[in-house]
Amino acid sequence: MDDRRGSVLVLTNLHDVTTDFVLRVLAARRVPVVRLDPGTDLLAGASLSATYGTGVQRGFLRTPSRDLDLTRVRSVWVRRPSPYHGPSGLDERDRRFAAEQSFWGTGGILASLRGAHYVNHPWDNRAAEYKPAQLAAAQRFGFLVPDTLITHVVREAREFTAQHRGGVVYKPVWNTPYRVAGQPHSVWVREVREQEITDAVAVCPHLFQARVDKAFDVRVTSVGPWLSGVRIDSPDLDWRRRQDLMRCAPVDVPEAVGQSVHAYLAHFRLAYGAFDFAVARDGTWYFLECNPNGQWAWQPPETTQGIAHALADQLEKGSDT
């Protein structure tokens, strides 16, 4: 093992078991790893400091078990860190202030490690999460995209649904946390008819999309040059709704789709992306979205292991510069 290349810094929450698949591979390769959940660990004994000056940039992360020189981080895996909520015990105003300072201060330090390879960089993740940017890039790089309307104009939404006799679905432009009677509530993709569109559409942008008469769904996972496809058969329009009822099996990814995947990721500067496609009954692949930090350990074991090793490859090699 060449320790001179430094450690891999993994940013995720304590309960993220998906991370363990990759950490086991890195451990077998004897690659040093530091795991941190900055939103919680820095309130529970860990510390982070950085110094900047003319020709100088250095920093240190100290946890109960490790001291990490931030100039010796080879890679950062931005997996699923907890949100910055601020310390408990403060009033709402002060806690919000502390949370914002942590987001911009702590988050800024961890996003600015010189020479580190990010999978993915948090700012690139966020840029790639905007649905309109995804659709624009998908068109630019050769994907077929179902007719889509994003609007808060009620009349246009009704006209769009009336024009697409094959059906229209609604999906949120962002997975905003939503509660009903105090309980978390998921907003699934669902079919919508013209008469169901009310004046409530005017409150905010809504995404309406022509429904694909699909034979099945596909998840394509790409890590650097590596990619794999999994066919998903589900009784639901949105297969995420009841994953216990879906069936998955490896599927070949058409060469043209693979080329578009790599061009899309290069555009957003992503090392990892989870793409969702609807495959029509005539075999045509339609791009639906790309999650730059999507879950992947639910896939068949051989696919999960392939992804884990591909991510470990990215993290172990570090930056090419």
XYZ file of C-alpha atoms in Angstrom, residues 1-316:
316
model
C 0.000 0.000 0.000
C 1.242 3.488 -0.878
C 0.134 5.630 2.088
C 1.779 8.664 0.518
C -1.284 9.076 -1.666
C -3.388 9.818 1.397
C -6.772 8.811 2.734
C -10.232 8.571 1.242
C -12.708 10.828 3.054
C -16.258 9.464 3.051
C -19.042 11.925 3.911
C -22.186 10.095 4.949
C -24.571 9.448 7.800
C -24.190 6.729 10.400
C -27.056 4.622 9.036
C -25.919 4.523 5.402
C -25.344 0.797 4.968
C -24.823 1.174 1.206
C -21.461 2.780 1.955
C -20.273 -0.424 3.615
C -20.152 -2.255 0.273
C -17.448 0.131 -0.946
C -15.646 0.397 2.389
C -15.175 -3.376 2.460
C -13.540 -3.257 -0.979
C -11.246 -0.397 0.071
C -10.336 -2.224 3.280
C -9.378 -5.321 1.279
C -7.142 -3.092 -0.846
C -5.658 -1.548 2.325
C -6.712 1.955 1.312
C -6.996 4.230 4.396
C -10.491 5.656 4.923
C -11.928 8.317 7.230
C -15.705 8.353 7.561
C -17.415 11.574 8.671
C -20.942 12.891 9.006
C -20.118 16.609 9.349
C -23.654 17.653 10.272
C -23.585 15.486 13.396
C -19.990 14.454 14.158
C -18.741 18.040 14.468
C -21.315 18.511 17.221
C -20.181 15.369 19.025
C -16.429 15.610 19.544
C -14.931 15.908 16.053
C -13.292 19.170 14.940
C -12.415 20.790 11.615
C -10.199 23.798 10.910
C -8.644 25.284 7.780
C -6.042 27.986 7.175
C -5.672 30.074 4.014
C -2.960 32.555 3.107
C -0.678 33.561 0.268
C 0.715 30.291 -1.017
C -0.720 28.420 1.958
C -3.765 26.179 2.315
C -3.932 23.585 5.033
C -6.449 22.041 7.373
C -7.045 19.304 9.893
C -9.932 17.039 10.733
C -9.808 15.408 14.144
C -12.173 12.645 15.218
C -12.101 10.498 18.366
C -10.136 7.877 16.408
C -8.265 9.730 13.641
C -6.333 12.904 12.824
C -6.496 13.744 9.132
C -4.302 16.267 7.318
C -6.667 17.694 4.698
C -3.777 18.240 2.275
C -3.380 14.456 2.152
C -6.898 13.506 1.104
C -6.756 11.636 -2.174
C -10.533 11.373 -2.743
C -13.805 12.540 -1.237
C -16.920 10.430 -1.598
C -19.936 12.687 -1.047
C -22.416 9.971 -0.245
C -25.342 10.856 2.084
C -24.232 13.267 4.846
C -26.888 14.523 7.262
C -28.239 18.065 6.829
C -26.743 20.819 8.956
C -29.328 21.487 11.676
C -27.230 23.326 14.250
C -26.768 22.398 17.925
C -29.768 21.435 20.006
C -30.530 23.686 22.942
C -30.450 26.900 20.915
C -33.561 28.872 20.096
C -34.844 28.582 16.534
C -33.188 31.784 15.299
C -29.731 30.942 16.680
C -29.946 27.334 15.575
C -30.819 28.385 12.030
C -27.878 30.805 12.058
C -25.498 28.072 13.264
C -26.802 25.630 10.647
C -26.274 28.151 7.831
C -22.764 28.973 9.039
C -21.966 25.249 9.142
C -23.318 24.723 5.638
C -21.223 27.509 4.163
C -18.179 27.118 6.431
C -17.801 23.388 7.030
C -19.324 22.540 3.669
C -17.047 25.029 1.948
C -13.906 23.583 3.534
C -14.806 20.013 2.622
C -15.678 21.034 -0.952
C -12.362 22.825 -1.506
C -9.663 20.235 -0.784
C -6.838 20.909 -3.196
C -5.889 17.931 -5.341
C -8.690 15.684 -4.085
C -10.874 13.678 -6.470
C -14.589 14.124 -5.724
C -17.227 11.456 -6.340
C -19.142 13.639 -6.913
C -18.286 17.209 -6.014
C -21.241 18.547 -3.973
C -21.588 21.643 -6.137
C -21.644 19.510 -9.289
C -24.214 17.235 -7.644
C -26.481 20.175 -6.949
C -26.120 21.628 -10.467
C -27.016 18.230 -11.930
C -30.134 17.839 -9.764
C -32.171 20.541 -11.511
C -34.752 18.747 -13.655
C -34.798 21.428 -16.403
C -30.995 21.205 -16.691
C -31.249 17.415 -16.924
C -33.796 17.546 -19.719
C -31.829 20.172 -21.649
C -28.620 18.126 -21.358
C -30.419 14.907 -22.281
C -31.636 16.474 -25.527
C -28.210 17.931 -26.242
C -26.407 14.604 -25.862
C -28.703 12.438 -27.919
C -31.219 10.916 -25.532
C -34.851 10.653 -26.568
C -36.976 12.662 -24.116
C -40.755 12.402 -23.674
C -42.644 15.647 -24.324
C -42.388 17.597 -21.080
C -43.961 20.781 -19.773
C -42.827 22.659 -16.658
C -45.297 25.404 -15.825
C -47.360 27.197 -13.220
C -49.899 28.325 -15.839
C -53.104 26.330 -15.357
C -54.343 26.803 -18.911
C -51.090 25.499 -20.411
C -51.123 22.468 -18.122
C -54.679 21.599 -19.189
C -53.874 22.072 -22.867
C -50.807 19.848 -22.559
C -52.760 16.989 -20.996
C -55.522 17.344 -23.596
C -53.019 17.126 -26.451
C -51.380 13.884 -25.251
C -54.015 11.210 -25.652
C -51.601 8.516 -24.562
C -51.630 9.953 -21.077
C -49.654 12.448 -18.995
C -47.866 11.956 -15.696
C -47.014 14.446 -12.973
C -43.770 14.394 -11.017
C -42.276 16.981 -8.632
C -39.328 19.002 -9.922
C -37.594 18.332 -6.599
C -38.147 15.714 -3.892
C -39.065 18.211 -1.220
C -39.794 16.634 2.196
C -43.567 16.581 2.592
C -45.657 15.688 5.635
C -49.303 14.745 6.057
C -50.637 14.813 9.633
C -47.063 15.083 10.821
C -45.931 11.930 8.982
C -43.458 11.802 6.051
C -45.288 11.427 2.754
C -43.743 10.519 -0.598
C -44.956 12.233 -3.748
C -44.859 9.500 -6.389
C -45.037 9.842 -10.142
C -48.694 9.461 -11.084
C -50.950 9.787 -14.096
C -53.007 12.963 -14.269
C -56.054 13.863 -16.391
C -57.115 17.244 -17.719
C -60.061 17.561 -15.329
C -57.796 16.906 -12.329
C -55.702 20.006 -12.955
C -56.896 22.732 -10.609
C -55.902 26.304 -9.898
C -53.423 24.933 -7.345
C -50.996 24.513 -10.258
C -50.478 28.284 -10.147
C -48.787 28.059 -6.742
C -45.462 26.747 -8.108
C -43.917 25.076 -11.165
C -45.268 21.601 -11.920
C -43.680 19.033 -14.245
C -46.015 17.242 -16.655
C -44.669 14.607 -19.025
C -46.157 12.487 -21.801
C -46.552 8.960 -20.521
C -44.398 6.378 -22.285
C -46.252 3.189 -23.222
C -43.449 1.252 -21.637
C -42.605 -2.429 -21.600
C -40.269 -2.003 -18.624
C -37.966 0.461 -16.845
C -34.174 0.451 -16.811
C -31.686 1.786 -14.288
C -28.286 2.503 -15.832
C -25.498 3.109 -13.338
C -22.277 4.680 -14.563
C -19.068 5.119 -12.561
C -16.296 6.687 -14.619
C -15.980 4.577 -17.782
C -17.857 1.625 -16.215
C -21.594 1.189 -16.649
C -24.268 -1.434 -16.198
C -27.979 -1.737 -16.860
C -30.741 -3.387 -14.865
C -34.218 -4.097 -16.224
C -37.040 -3.341 -13.782
C -40.457 -4.940 -14.099
C -43.031 -3.463 -11.727
C -46.836 -3.336 -11.516
C -46.577 0.354 -10.566
C -46.065 3.389 -12.744
C -43.377 4.480 -10.267
C -41.361 1.373 -9.412
C -39.959 3.006 -6.258
C -43.383 2.886 -4.614
C -43.465 -0.844 -3.856
C -39.985 -2.176 -4.410
C -40.925 -5.500 -2.859
C -43.087 -6.166 -5.938
C -40.531 -5.305 -8.606
C -38.269 -7.792 -10.391
C -34.779 -6.898 -11.565
C -32.395 -8.517 -14.031
C -29.270 -7.354 -15.896
C -29.910 -5.872 -19.335
C -27.578 -4.786 -22.128
C -27.251 -1.045 -22.628
C -27.386 0.017 -26.307
C -24.102 1.505 -27.486
C -25.726 4.828 -28.437
C -27.290 5.130 -24.972
C -23.931 4.389 -23.333
C -22.226 7.080 -25.406
C -24.894 9.599 -24.412
C -24.514 8.605 -20.744
C -20.793 9.361 -20.772
C -21.268 12.654 -22.641
C -23.962 13.689 -20.153
C -21.757 12.914 -17.139
C -18.815 14.777 -18.651
C -21.041 17.816 -19.187
C -21.987 17.926 -15.494
C -18.467 16.866 -14.375
C -19.804 13.794 -12.610
C -17.916 10.577 -11.875
C -21.136 8.791 -10.895
C -24.697 8.898 -12.170
C -27.851 6.782 -11.824
C -29.991 7.090 -14.964
C -33.629 6.075 -15.258
C -35.133 5.104 -18.609
C -38.542 3.947 -19.781
C -38.272 1.403 -22.587
C -41.270 1.511 -24.921
C -42.909 -1.581 -26.345
C -41.104 -0.980 -29.641
C -37.735 -1.064 -27.826
C -37.109 2.689 -27.812
C -35.265 4.011 -24.743
C -36.586 7.290 -23.264
C -34.575 9.303 -20.767
C -36.507 10.151 -17.599
C -33.888 11.527 -15.210
C -30.410 11.147 -13.770
C -29.818 11.118 -10.023
C -26.168 12.149 -9.462
C -26.221 10.468 -6.050
C -28.807 7.725 -6.495
C -29.110 4.587 -4.383
C -27.747 1.417 -5.953
C -27.435 -1.429 -3.421
C -30.993 -2.666 -4.169
C -29.869 -4.058 -7.527
C -28.948 -7.708 -8.219
C -25.874 -8.833 -6.223
C -23.577 -9.013 -9.233
C -24.517 -5.460 -10.228
C -24.134 -4.168 -6.677
C -20.668 -5.700 -6.434
C -19.715 -4.238 -9.797
C -20.758 -0.762 -8.681
C -18.913 -1.123 -5.369
C -15.681 -2.079 -7.130
C -16.052 0.680 -9.732
C -16.550 3.267 -6.975
C -13.570 1.868 -5.081
C -11.497 2.224 -8.260
C -12.455 5.899 -8.511
C -11.733 6.594 -4.851
C -8.458 4.684 -4.798
